Amino acid sequence: ASRSFQAVGQIPAKAEYYAASGKLLRSAKFEDVKDFHGLKRPSHITMRNELATKRYSEMNTLDMKLNLDIPAQKFVLDDLGR
C-alpha cells in the first residue's frame, strides 16, 4: 500500500491511497482552508472510494482545539467503530 500527496505550501490539497498492486483505492480533497487559532488547516475534506465511485465521506471542521491533554487510554482499538 502507498499514498501520494499534493500540497499548496504546507497545506495538503489532495491525497491518493493505493493498494500494494498499485490500484487506486481512495482519494481525498482538502478544501476551504481556515485559520483555527493560528493554525491554518482545511476545514472541508472529501474522501472518495475510487472502487465504488458513488461512495464518499465528507468532514467539515467548525472549530479545532489545540494542545489538549488527552489520556492515552482514550485511544484503544476496542473503541474504533463506535
Short mmCIF file of C-alpha atoms in Angstrom, two decimals:
data_model
loop_
_atom_site.label_atom_id
_atom_site.label_comp_id
_atom_site.label_asym_id
_atom_site.label_seq_id
_atom_site.Cartn_x
_atom_site.Cartn_y
_atom_site.Cartn_z
CA ALA A 1 0.00 0.00 0.00
CA SER A 2 1.18 3.52 -0.71
CA ARG A 3 -0.03 7.07 -0.88
CA SER A 4 0.77 10.31 -2.67
CA PHE A 5 0.13 13.87 -1.57
CA GLN A 6 -0.14 17.23 -3.30
CA ALA A 7 0.17 20.37 -1.21
CA VAL A 8 -0.05 24.13 -1.59
CA GLY A 9 2.72 25.36 0.67
CA GLN A 10 2.32 23.41 3.91
CA ILE A 11 -1.42 22.78 3.38
CA PRO A 12 -2.49 19.44 1.87
CA ALA A 13 -4.66 19.80 -1.26
CA LYS A 14 -5.09 16.22 -2.49
CA ALA A 15 -4.12 12.70 -1.45
CA GLU A 16 -4.36 9.33 -3.17
CA TYR A 17 -4.20 5.94 -1.47
CA TYR A 18 -3.11 2.86 -3.42
CA ALA A 19 -3.18 -0.91 -2.87
CA ALA A 20 0.10 -2.85 -2.96
CA SER A 21 -0.84 -3.78 -6.56
CA GLY A 22 -0.79 -0.07 -7.49
CA LYS A 23 -4.57 0.19 -7.89
CA LEU A 24 -6.07 3.48 -6.67
CA LEU A 25 -8.41 2.76 -3.73
CA ARG A 26 -9.25 6.15 -2.22
CA SER A 27 -8.71 9.82 -2.95
CA ALA A 28 -9.09 12.83 -0.70
CA LYS A 29 -9.57 16.54 -1.43
CA PHE A 30 -8.68 19.09 1.25
CA GLU A 31 -10.50 22.40 0.74
CA ASP A 32 -11.65 25.65 2.35
CA VAL A 33 -8.52 26.48 4.37
CA LYS A 34 -9.36 28.36 7.58
CA ASP A 35 -7.37 29.74 10.48
CA PHE A 36 -8.02 27.68 13.63
CA HIS A 37 -6.46 29.65 16.49
CA GLY A 38 -3.37 30.49 14.43
CA LEU A 39 -3.13 27.12 12.66
CA LYS A 40 -4.21 27.06 9.00
CA ARG A 41 -5.95 23.81 8.08
CA PRO A 42 -8.52 22.63 5.52
CA SER A 43 -12.00 22.84 7.01
CA HIS A 44 -13.61 20.59 4.39
CA ILE A 45 -12.30 17.12 3.48
CA THR A 46 -13.91 14.81 0.94
CA MET A 47 -12.75 11.17 0.89
CA ARG A 48 -13.83 9.22 -2.22
CA ASN A 49 -13.98 5.47 -2.71
CA GLU A 50 -12.43 5.00 -6.16
CA LEU A 51 -13.73 1.43 -6.45
CA ALA A 52 -17.36 2.30 -5.70
CA THR A 53 -17.36 5.76 -7.25
CA LYS A 54 -20.73 6.86 -5.87
CA ARG A 55 -19.49 6.39 -2.28
CA TYR A 56 -17.78 9.22 -0.42
CA SER A 57 -17.46 10.77 3.02
CA GLU A 58 -17.27 14.45 3.90
CA MET A 59 -15.93 16.07 7.04
CA ASN A 60 -16.49 19.73 7.90
CA THR A 61 -14.45 21.21 10.74
CA LEU A 62 -16.12 24.13 12.50
CA ASP A 63 -13.58 24.60 15.28
CA MET A 64 -10.39 22.96 16.45
CA LYS A 65 -8.93 22.78 19.94
CA LEU A 66 -5.15 22.66 20.08
CA ASN A 67 -2.65 21.21 22.57
CA LEU A 68 -5.21 19.23 24.57
CA ASP A 69 -4.01 16.85 27.23
CA ILE A 70 -5.80 13.65 26.18
CA PRO A 71 -5.13 10.50 28.23
CA ALA A 72 -3.63 7.58 26.28
CA GLN A 73 -6.45 5.25 27.40
CA LYS A 74 -8.80 7.21 25.09
CA PHE A 75 -7.01 5.60 22.12
CA VAL A 76 -7.81 1.90 22.27
CA LEU A 77 -8.66 -0.49 19.43
CA ASP A 78 -11.92 -1.56 21.10
CA ASP A 79 -13.28 1.98 20.67
CA LEU A 80 -12.74 2.09 16.89
CA GLY A 81 -16.01 1.88 15.01
CA ARG A 82 -18.07 3.44 17.76
#
